[in-house]
Amino acid sequence: ISSSRRVGWDDCQAVSFGNLGIAHSELGNLRLAIDHFGRALALNERLDRRGGLATNLGNLGLLQARMGRFRPARDHLVRALALQSDGAGRGNRGVFLTGLGTASAHLGHIREALDHLLESVSICVELGDISDQVDALYDRYIDEWLIAEDEGVEIMLNEHHQTATCVDPAAPLVLAALA
């Protein structure tokens, strides 16, 4: 970063700050991650780098959701998705949609959450990304169970996978998520 700063490569600094944000997020240093994503965001705003802005906003949104701050998470993710051009960053779009679905569900916007999660699943299928597809499907099914409960439909989980909702490999895990 200091070398980039000396020669005036602000775009390189923005990428470096974003990468530091990712690293600190993975290490659990969430406050440092937010700081680095914020610095990357400021540089990308100044440089008017739409793709960088979308990535930094999306990463900030995912981090905010991880911290249980669902309203700012939703706001960042909505802005990130609006900045992404069609076809660019499809993988990121899928991940950001999953995060937006989760944040929306926690804010009580269950049907909106399902729409985001369904779009995320379709992107993951299109890209052949099994890991993100599984994440999006789990989020979708949990949100569907919450809708069913809101509508007065009794749901059931059992460890024998004999129910209509048998996509859960470990009932206690899903019960913990629903609790």
Coordinates of C-alpha atoms in Angstrom, one line a residue, residues 50-111:
R50 CA -18.1 1.0 -10.4
G51 CA -16.9 -2.6 -10.1
G52 CA -14.7 -1.8 -7.1
L53 CA -17.6 0.0 -5.4
A54 CA -19.9 -2.9 -6.0
T55 CA -17.4 -5.4 -4.6
N56 CA -16.5 -3.3 -1.5
L57 CA -20.2 -2.5 -0.8
G58 CA -21.1 -6.2 -1.1
N59 CA -18.2 -7.3 1.1
L60 CA -19.2 -4.6 3.7
G61 CA -22.8 -5.9 3.5
L62 CA -21.8 -9.5 4.0
L63 CA -19.7 -8.5 7.0
Q64 CA -22.4 -6.4 8.5
A65 CA -24.8 -9.4 8.2
R66 CA -22.2 -11.6 9.9
M67 CA -22.1 -9.2 12.7
G68 CA -26.0 -9.2 13.0
R69 CA -26.4 -5.7 11.7
F70 CA -29.0 -6.6 9.1
R71 CA -30.3 -3.1 8.1
P72 CA -26.9 -1.7 7.1
A73 CA -26.1 -5.1 5.5
R74 CA -29.3 -4.9 3.4
D75 CA -28.5 -1.3 2.4
H76 CA -24.9 -2.1 1.3
L77 CA -26.0 -5.2 -0.6
V78 CA -28.8 -3.4 -2.4
R79 CA -26.3 -0.7 -3.5
A80 CA -23.7 -3.3 -4.5
L81 CA -26.2 -5.2 -6.7
A82 CA -27.5 -2.0 -8.3
L83 CA -23.9 -1.1 -9.3
Q84 CA -23.1 -4.4 -10.9
S85 CA -23.6 -4.5 -14.6
D86 CA -25.4 -7.4 -16.2
G87 CA -23.2 -10.4 -16.7
A88 CA -20.2 -8.9 -14.8
G89 CA -19.3 -10.6 -11.6
R90 CA -22.0 -13.2 -11.7
G91 CA -20.4 -15.2 -8.9
N92 CA -20.3 -12.1 -6.6
R93 CA -23.9 -11.4 -7.6
G94 CA -25.0 -14.8 -6.4
V95 CA -23.1 -14.4 -3.1
F96 CA -24.5 -10.9 -2.6
L97 CA -28.0 -12.1 -3.3
T98 CA -27.7 -14.8 -0.7
G99 CA -26.5 -12.2 1.8
L100 CA -29.3 -9.9 0.9
G101 CA -31.8 -12.8 1.2
T102 CA -30.5 -13.5 4.7
A103 CA -30.6 -9.9 5.8
S104 CA -34.1 -9.4 4.4
A105 CA -35.3 -12.5 6.2
H106 CA -33.9 -11.2 9.5
L107 CA -35.7 -7.9 8.9
G108 CA -39.0 -9.7 8.4
H109 CA -39.1 -9.4 4.6
I110 CA -39.5 -13.1 4.1
R111 CA -41.0 -13.1 0.6

